[in-house]
Amino acid sequence: EIVLTQSPDFQSVTPKEKVTITCRASQSIGTSLHWYQQKPDQSPKLLIIYASQSISGVPSRFSGSGSGTDFTLTINSLEAEDAAAYYCHQSSRLPMTFGQGTRLEIK
Amino acid sequence: VQLQESGPGLVKTSETLALTCTVSGGSISTYYWSWIRQPPGEGLEWIGYIDHNGGTSYNPSLKSRVTISVDTSKNQFSLKLNSVTAADTAVYYCARTPMSTYTYFDYWGQGTLVPVSS
């Protein structure tokens, strides 16, 4: 099973700040890495597919990069509505797995 | 596209958890359809999928207890998890993969909390 490790687990940030969340895979997964946002009491929402491809309707301040084992989700100019948990997900090999999540708190 | 989970709100230890996901706004006869769960306050775990040909794949951690099936006439797919314990208490989500292989999930149900209690 491919293990995804996110860092940090938790971050408290101020509006307009730039945020970087990393996801490291236990083995190479190419670009089969996707990012989701989950707000309290909501289902996850797809943000980025295949490491860096944007999704229609997702604000342009969200971007992704990386390949192989190291990936990054960047949120430029953070807004209050971005308070949520963020998860990476790999679909390179079965079983599909998720990172443990990164919780963002807005100060 | 909308997905909606349904099923009993409580399951007893050692019994079978059974949930159904009803898909509206699109045909279930295309793409891949998954079940994913999230214990309270924890992360996400993929349970398994059923594909457009009725083929299935399950997480090895649950494989001996899981069955996913589809009813194309009702545009529904279902999850059965046998011999549940308190560790199976979670919010259960159904989700769609909009491709002919397993990859990302673009639509999710709202989720249903299933407590397991003795």
PDB file of C-alpha atoms in Angstrom:
ATOM      1  CA  GLU A   1       0.000   0.000   0.000  1.00  0.00           C
ATOM      2  CA  ILE A   2       1.242   3.482  -0.863  1.00  0.00           C
ATOM      3  CA  VAL A   3       1.414   5.715   2.189  1.00  0.00           C
ATOM      4  CA  LEU A   4       0.859   9.444   1.757  1.00  0.00           C
ATOM      5  CA  THR A   5       2.275  11.709   4.458  1.00  0.00           C
ATOM      6  CA  GLN A   6       1.117  15.304   4.611  1.00  0.00           C
ATOM      7  CA  SER A   7       2.763  18.183   6.412  1.00  0.00           C
ATOM      8  CA  PRO A   8       1.940  20.049   8.440  1.00  0.00           C
ATOM      9  CA  ASP A   9      -0.933  18.365  10.283  1.00  0.00           C
ATOM     10  CA  PHE A  10      -2.225  21.751  11.386  1.00  0.00           C
ATOM     11  CA  GLN A  11      -1.485  25.349  10.488  1.00  0.00           C
ATOM     12  CA  SER A  12      -2.907  28.610  11.795  1.00  0.00           C
ATOM     13  CA  VAL A  13      -2.658  31.328   9.162  1.00  0.00           C
ATOM     14  CA  THR A  14      -3.791  34.900   8.545  1.00  0.00           C
ATOM     15  CA  PRO A  15      -5.860  36.086   5.578  1.00  0.00           C
ATOM     16  CA  LYS A  16      -3.879  37.024   2.458  1.00  0.00           C
ATOM     17  CA  GLU A  17      -1.027  34.777   3.571  1.00  0.00           C
ATOM     18  CA  LYS A  18       0.416  32.202   1.160  1.00  0.00           C
ATOM     19  CA  VAL A  19       0.041  28.598   2.343  1.00  0.00           C
ATOM     20  CA  THR A  20       1.943  25.521   1.211  1.00  0.00           C
ATOM     21  CA  ILE A  21       0.887  21.971   2.079  1.00  0.00           C
ATOM     22  CA  THR A  22       3.090  19.074   1.112  1.00  0.00           C
ATOM     23  CA  CYS A  23       2.262  15.440   0.412  1.00  0.00           C
ATOM     24  CA  ARG A  24       4.983  12.809   0.201  1.00  0.00           C
ATOM     25  CA  ALA A  25       4.347   9.345  -1.240  1.00  0.00           C
ATOM     26  CA  SER A  26       6.127   6.230   0.016  1.00  0.00           C
ATOM     27  CA  GLN A  27       6.938   5.301  -3.600  1.00  0.00           C
ATOM     28  CA  SER A  28       6.788   7.013  -6.960  1.00  0.00           C
ATOM     29  CA  ILE A  29       3.262   7.668  -8.207  1.00  0.00           C
ATOM     30  CA  GLY A  30       3.992   9.796 -11.265  1.00  0.00           C
ATOM     31  CA  THR A  31       1.373  12.535 -11.254  1.00  0.00           C
ATOM     32  CA  SER A  32      -1.553  10.379 -10.063  1.00  0.00           C
ATOM     33  CA  LEU A  33      -2.111  12.679  -7.110  1.00  0.00           C
ATOM     34  CA  HIS A  34      -5.270  14.682  -6.396  1.00  0.00           C
ATOM     35  CA  TRP A  35      -6.239  17.260  -3.764  1.00  0.00           C
ATOM     36  CA  TYR A  36      -9.517  17.781  -1.903  1.00  0.00           C
ATOM     37  CA  GLN A  37     -10.870  20.392   0.503  1.00  0.00           C
ATOM     38  CA  GLN A  38     -13.239  19.363   3.282  1.00  0.00           C
ATOM     39  CA  LYS A  39     -15.064  21.945   5.368  1.00  0.00           C
ATOM     40  CA  PRO A  40     -16.657  20.921   8.693  1.00  0.00           C
ATOM     41  CA  ASP A  41     -19.713  18.697   8.266  1.00  0.00           C
ATOM     42  CA  GLN A  42     -19.325  18.668   4.473  1.00  0.00           C
ATOM     43  CA  SER A  43     -18.166  16.080   1.989  1.00  0.00           C
ATOM     44  CA  PRO A  44     -14.761  16.551   0.334  1.00  0.00           C
ATOM     45  CA  LYS A  45     -14.559  18.849  -2.691  1.00  0.00           C
ATOM     46  CA  LEU A  46     -12.150  18.197  -5.555  1.00  0.00           C
ATOM     47  CA  LEU A  47      -9.554  20.954  -5.993  1.00  0.00           C
ATOM     48  CA  ILE A  48      -6.701  19.703  -8.182  1.00  0.00           C
ATOM     49  CA  ILE A  49      -6.272  16.579 -10.325  1.00  0.00           C
ATOM     50  CA  TYR A  50      -3.108  14.885 -11.607  1.00  0.00           C
ATOM     51  CA  ALA A  51      -0.876  16.978  -9.373  1.00  0.00           C
ATOM     52  CA  SER A  52      -1.311  20.292 -11.164  1.00  0.00           C
ATOM     53  CA  GLN A  53      -4.444  20.345 -13.300  1.00  0.00           C
ATOM     54  CA  SER A  54      -7.026  22.878 -12.202  1.00  0.00           C
ATOM     55  CA  ILE A  55     -10.731  22.161 -11.889  1.00  0.00           C
ATOM     56  CA  SER A  56     -13.456  24.370 -13.332  1.00  0.00           C
ATOM     57  CA  GLY A  57     -15.063  26.465 -10.618  1.00  0.00           C
ATOM     58  CA  VAL A  58     -12.149  26.221  -8.180  1.00  0.00           C
ATOM     59  CA  PRO A  59     -10.618  29.633  -7.382  1.00  0.00           C
ATOM     60  CA  SER A  60      -7.354  30.337  -9.162  1.00  0.00           C
ATOM     61  CA  ARG A  61      -5.549  30.906  -5.853  1.00  0.00           C
ATOM     62  CA  PHE A  62      -5.383  27.090  -5.508  1.00  0.00           C
ATOM     63  CA  SER A  63      -2.558  25.428  -7.435  1.00  0.00           C
ATOM     64  CA  GLY A  64      -0.653  22.167  -7.304  1.00  0.00           C
ATOM     65  CA  SER A  65       2.751  20.924  -8.347  1.00  0.00           C
ATOM     66  CA  GLY A  66       5.035  17.939  -8.101  1.00  0.00           C
ATOM     67  CA  SER A  67       5.639  14.469  -9.486  1.00  0.00           C
ATOM     68  CA  GLY A  68       7.128  11.197  -8.344  1.00  0.00           C
ATOM     69  CA  THR A  69       7.012  11.275  -4.547  1.00  0.00           C
ATOM     70  CA  ASP A  70       6.790  14.946  -3.597  1.00  0.00           C
ATOM     71  CA  PHE A  71       3.761  17.154  -4.169  1.00  0.00           C
ATOM     72  CA  THR A  72       2.605  20.581  -3.081  1.00  0.00           C
ATOM     73  CA  LEU A  73      -0.734  22.343  -2.773  1.00  0.00           C
ATOM     74  CA  THR A  74      -0.372  26.118  -2.692  1.00  0.00           C
ATOM     75  CA  ILE A  75      -3.037  28.589  -1.685  1.00  0.00           C
ATOM     76  CA  ASN A  76      -2.158  32.125  -2.671  1.00  0.00           C
ATOM     77  CA  SER A  77      -3.700  35.030  -0.784  1.00  0.00           C
ATOM     78  CA  LEU A  78      -5.643  32.933   1.691  1.00  0.00           C
ATOM     79  CA  GLU A  79      -9.272  33.862   2.335  1.00  0.00           C
ATOM     80  CA  ALA A  80     -11.384  33.201   5.432  1.00  0.00           C
ATOM     81  CA  GLU A  81     -13.496  30.682   3.497  1.00  0.00           C
ATOM     82  CA  ASP A  82     -10.393  28.506   2.984  1.00  0.00           C
ATOM     83  CA  ALA A  83     -10.556  27.288   6.599  1.00  0.00           C
ATOM     84  CA  ALA A  84     -10.850  23.543   6.090  1.00  0.00           C
ATOM     85  CA  ALA A  85      -9.030  20.234   6.066  1.00  0.00           C
ATOM     86  CA  TYR A  86      -7.068  19.372   2.933  1.00  0.00           C
ATOM     87  CA  TYR A  87      -6.353  15.821   1.748  1.00  0.00           C
ATOM     88  CA  CYS A  88      -4.143  14.384  -0.946  1.00  0.00           C
ATOM     89  CA  HIS A  89      -5.177  11.130  -2.685  1.00  0.00           C
ATOM     90  CA  GLN A  90      -3.206   8.772  -4.916  1.00  0.00           C
ATOM     91  CA  SER A  91      -4.706   6.707  -7.720  1.00  0.00           C
ATOM     92  CA  SER A  92      -1.452   5.241  -9.059  1.00  0.00           C
ATOM     93  CA  ARG A  93      -1.942   1.841  -7.442  1.00  0.00           C
ATOM     94  CA  LEU A  94      -4.654  -0.017  -5.611  1.00  0.00           C
ATOM     95  CA  PRO A  95      -5.656   0.305  -2.891  1.00  0.00           C
ATOM     96  CA  MET A  96      -6.188   4.005  -3.402  1.00  0.00           C
ATOM     97  CA  THR A  97      -5.054   5.914  -0.346  1.00  0.00           C
ATOM     98  CA  PHE A  98      -5.356   9.358   1.206  1.00  0.00           C
ATOM     99  CA  GLY A  99      -3.013  11.489   3.246  1.00  0.00           C
ATOM    100  CA  GLN A 100      -3.888  11.974   6.897  1.00  0.00           C
ATOM    101  CA  GLY A 101      -5.063  15.532   6.218  1.00  0.00           C
ATOM    102  CA  THR A 102      -3.907  19.068   6.968  1.00  0.00           C
ATOM    103  CA  ARG A 103      -6.209  21.342   8.936  1.00  0.00           C
ATOM    104  CA  LEU A 104      -6.010  25.056   8.211  1.00  0.00           C
ATOM    105  CA  GLU A 105      -7.246  27.521  10.802  1.00  0.00           C
ATOM    106  CA  ILE A 106      -7.720  31.170   9.890  1.00  0.00           C
ATOM    107  CA  LYS A 107      -6.597  33.591  12.589  1.00  0.00           C
TER     108      LYS A 107
ATOM    109  CA  VAL B   1     -24.998  14.794 -10.957  1.00  0.00           C
ATOM    110  CA  GLN B   2     -26.112  14.100  -7.394  1.00  0.00           C
ATOM    111  CA  LEU B   3     -25.351  11.172  -5.113  1.00  0.00           C
ATOM    112  CA  GLN B   4     -27.368  10.337  -2.008  1.00  0.00           C
ATOM    113  CA  GLU B   5     -26.537   7.695   0.577  1.00  0.00           C
ATOM    114  CA  SER B   6     -29.287   5.923   2.467  1.00  0.00           C
ATOM    115  CA  GLY B   7     -29.466   3.190   5.055  1.00  0.00           C
ATOM    116  CA  PRO B   8     -30.069   2.452   8.721  1.00  0.00           C
ATOM    117  CA  GLY B   9     -28.800   5.025  11.165  1.00  0.00           C
ATOM    118  CA  LEU B  10     -27.444   2.469  13.625  1.00  0.00           C
ATOM    119  CA  VAL B  11     -25.945  -1.003  13.315  1.00  0.00           C
ATOM    120  CA  LYS B  12     -25.256  -3.470  16.102  1.00  0.00           C
ATOM    121  CA  THR B  13     -21.901  -5.127  16.661  1.00  0.00           C
ATOM    122  CA  SER B  14     -21.398  -8.298  14.580  1.00  0.00           C
ATOM    123  CA  GLU B  15     -24.259  -7.438  12.218  1.00  0.00           C
ATOM    124  CA  THR B  16     -24.135  -6.249   8.584  1.00  0.00           C
ATOM    125  CA  LEU B  17     -23.943  -2.624   7.579  1.00  0.00           C
ATOM    126  CA  ALA B  18     -25.894  -2.004   4.378  1.00  0.00           C
ATOM    127  CA  LEU B  19     -25.995   1.284   2.491  1.00  0.00           C
ATOM    128  CA  THR B  20     -27.329   2.358  -0.884  1.00  0.00           C
ATOM    129  CA  CYS B  21     -26.203   5.255  -3.058  1.00  0.00           C
ATOM    130  CA  THR B  22     -28.765   6.666  -5.466  1.00  0.00           C
ATOM    131  CA  VAL B  23     -27.341   8.510  -8.465  1.00  0.00           C
ATOM    132  CA  SER B  24     -29.369  11.202 -10.199  1.00  0.00           C
ATOM    133  CA  GLY B  25     -28.525  13.376 -13.182  1.00  0.00           C
ATOM    134  CA  GLY B  26     -26.408  10.747 -14.897  1.00  0.00           C
ATOM    135  CA  SER B  27     -26.270   7.053 -15.753  1.00  0.00           C
ATOM    136  CA  ILE B  28     -24.620   4.641 -13.363  1.00  0.00           C
ATOM    137  CA  SER B  29     -23.779   2.440 -16.343  1.00  0.00           C
ATOM    138  CA  THR B  30     -20.694   4.522 -17.072  1.00  0.00           C
ATOM    139  CA  TYR B  31     -17.645   5.401 -15.011  1.00  0.00           C
ATOM    140  CA  TYR B  32     -16.505   4.024 -11.643  1.00  0.00           C
ATOM    141  CA  TRP B  33     -18.366   4.277  -8.350  1.00  0.00           C
ATOM    142  CA  SER B  34     -16.722   4.095  -4.931  1.00  0.00           C
ATOM    143  CA  TRP B  35     -17.439   3.910  -1.237  1.00  0.00           C
ATOM    144  CA  ILE B  36     -15.188   5.902   1.103  1.00  0.00           C
ATOM    145  CA  ARG B  37     -15.457   6.241   4.862  1.00  0.00           C
ATOM    146  CA  GLN B  38     -14.267   8.654   7.527  1.00  0.00           C
ATOM    147  CA  PRO B  39     -14.294   7.802  11.254  1.00  0.00           C
ATOM    148  CA  PRO B  40     -15.284  10.780  13.411  1.00  0.00           C
ATOM    149  CA  GLY B  41     -12.425  13.267  13.592  1.00  0.00           C
ATOM    150  CA  GLU B  42     -10.191  11.145  11.371  1.00  0.00           C
ATOM    151  CA  GLY B  43      -9.095  10.887   7.748  1.00  0.00           C
ATOM    152  CA  LEU B  44     -10.506   9.235   4.642  1.00  0.00           C
ATOM    153  CA  GLU B  45     -10.334   5.537   3.776  1.00  0.00           C
ATOM    154  CA  TRP B  46     -11.226   4.112   0.369  1.00  0.00           C
ATOM    155  CA  ILE B  47     -13.388   0.993   0.787  1.00  0.00           C
ATOM    156  CA  GLY B  48     -13.793  -0.147  -2.807  1.00  0.00           C
ATOM    157  CA  TYR B  49     -15.318   0.492  -6.207  1.00  0.00           C
ATOM    158  CA  ILE B  50     -17.572  -1.030  -8.809  1.00  0.00           C
ATOM    159  CA  ASP B  51     -16.971  -0.212 -12.450  1.00  0.00           C
ATOM    160  CA  HIS B  52     -19.244   0.184 -15.442  1.00  0.00           C
ATOM    161  CA  ASN B  53     -18.860  -3.508 -16.276  1.00  0.00           C
ATOM    162  CA  GLY B  54     -19.774  -4.638 -12.759  1.00  0.00           C
ATOM    163  CA  GLY B  55     -16.181  -5.385 -11.870  1.00  0.00           C
ATOM    164  CA  THR B  56     -15.125  -4.647  -8.302  1.00  0.00           C
ATOM    165  CA  SER B  57     -12.004  -3.891  -6.317  1.00  0.00           C
ATOM    166  CA  TYR B  58     -11.783  -3.693  -2.547  1.00  0.00           C
ATOM    167  CA  ASN B  59      -9.328  -2.359  -0.010  1.00  0.00           C
ATOM    168  CA  PRO B  60      -7.414  -5.408   1.272  1.00  0.00           C
ATOM    169  CA  SER B  61      -7.957  -4.155   4.830  1.00  0.00           C
ATOM    170  CA  LEU B  62     -11.701  -4.767   4.407  1.00  0.00           C
ATOM    171  CA  LYS B  63     -11.853  -7.215   1.508  1.00  0.00           C
ATOM    172  CA  SER B  64     -13.006 -10.232   3.521  1.00  0.00           C
ATOM    173  CA  ARG B  65     -16.049  -8.338   4.808  1.00  0.00           C
ATOM    174  CA  VAL B  66     -17.084  -6.077   1.897  1.00  0.00           C
ATOM    175  CA  THR B  67     -19.397  -6.479  -1.078  1.00  0.00           C
ATOM    176  CA  ILE B  68     -20.267  -3.692  -3.527  1.00  0.00           C
ATOM    177  CA  SER B  69     -23.031  -4.274  -6.048  1.00  0.00           C
ATOM    178  CA  VAL B  70     -24.998  -2.273  -8.596  1.00  0.00           C
ATOM    179  CA  ASP B  71     -28.638  -2.087  -9.662  1.00  0.00           C
ATOM    180  CA  THR B  72     -28.641  -0.303 -13.012  1.00  0.00           C
ATOM    181  CA  SER B  73     -32.449  -0.373 -13.237  1.00  0.00           C
ATOM    182  CA  LYS B  74     -32.631   1.842 -10.162  1.00  0.00           C
ATOM    183  CA  ASN B  75     -29.411   3.789 -10.873  1.00  0.00           C
ATOM    184  CA  GLN B  76     -28.085   2.686  -7.494  1.00  0.00           C
ATOM    185  CA  PHE B  77     -25.055   0.947  -6.086  1.00  0.00           C
ATOM    186  CA  SER B  78     -24.762  -0.609  -2.664  1.00  0.00           C
ATOM    187  CA  LEU B  79     -22.307  -1.452   0.095  1.00  0.00           C
ATOM    188  CA  LYS B  80     -22.464  -4.369   2.499  1.00  0.00           C
ATOM    189  CA  LEU B  81     -19.950  -4.665   5.337  1.00  0.00           C
ATOM    190  CA  ASN B  82     -20.206  -7.799   7.457  1.00  0.00           C
ATOM    191  CA  SER B  83     -19.339  -8.483  11.077  1.00  0.00           C
ATOM    192  CA  VAL B  84     -19.041  -4.843  12.062  1.00  0.00           C
ATOM    193  CA  THR B  85     -17.346  -3.600  15.219  1.00  0.00           C
ATOM    194  CA  ALA B  86     -17.079  -0.193  16.861  1.00  0.00           C
ATOM    195  CA  ALA B  87     -14.068   0.470  14.615  1.00  0.00           C
ATOM    196  CA  ASP B  88     -16.456   0.593  11.646  1.00  0.00           C
ATOM    197  CA  THR B  89     -18.255   3.626  13.071  1.00  0.00           C
ATOM    198  CA  ALA B  90     -17.788   6.311  10.435  1.00  0.00           C
ATOM    199  CA  VAL B  91     -19.363   8.679   7.960  1.00  0.00           C
ATOM    200  CA  TYR B  92     -19.788   6.655   4.778  1.00  0.00           C
ATOM    201  CA  TYR B  93     -19.581   8.482   1.444  1.00  0.00           C
ATOM    202  CA  CYS B  94     -20.363   7.322  -2.057  1.00  0.00           C
ATOM    203  CA  ALA B  95     -18.434   9.018  -4.856  1.00  0.00           C
ATOM    204  CA  ARG B  96     -18.048   9.024  -8.636  1.00  0.00           C
ATOM    205  CA  THR B  97     -14.924   8.674 -10.741  1.00  0.00           C
ATOM    206  CA  PRO B  98     -15.647  10.269 -14.140  1.00  0.00           C
ATOM    207  CA  MET B  99     -13.364   8.050 -16.181  1.00  0.00           C
ATOM    208  CA  SER B 100     -13.078   4.478 -17.394  1.00  0.00           C
ATOM    209  CA  THR B 101     -10.408   3.697 -14.827  1.00  0.00           C
ATOM    210  CA  TYR B 102      -9.896   4.358 -11.150  1.00  0.00           C
ATOM    211  CA  THR B 103      -8.741   7.900 -10.479  1.00  0.00           C
ATOM    212  CA  TYR B 104     -10.053  11.016  -8.751  1.00  0.00           C
ATOM    213  CA  PHE B 105     -13.534  11.527  -7.265  1.00  0.00           C
ATOM    214  CA  ASP B 106     -15.455  14.464  -8.710  1.00  0.00           C
ATOM    215  CA  TYR B 107     -18.878  14.053  -7.130  1.00  0.00           C
ATOM    216  CA  TRP B 108     -19.554  12.923  -3.567  1.00  0.00           C
ATOM    217  CA  GLY B 109     -22.675  12.204  -1.599  1.00  0.00           C
ATOM    218  CA  GLN B 110     -23.335  14.204   1.543  1.00  0.00           C
ATOM    219  CA  GLY B 111     -22.311  11.244   3.672  1.00  0.00           C
ATOM    220  CA  THR B 112     -24.196   9.248   6.265  1.00  0.00           C
ATOM    221  CA  LEU B 113     -22.975   8.591   9.802  1.00  0.00           C
ATOM    222  CA  VAL B 114     -23.299   4.952  10.808  1.00  0.00           C
ATOM    223  CA  PRO B 115     -22.642   4.315  14.492  1.00  0.00           C
ATOM    224  CA  VAL B 116     -21.930   0.731  15.485  1.00  0.00           C
ATOM    225  CA  SER B 117     -23.091  -0.079  18.958  1.00  0.00           C
ATOM    226  CA  SER B 118     -23.613  -3.137  21.068  1.00  0.00           C
TER     227      SER B 118
END
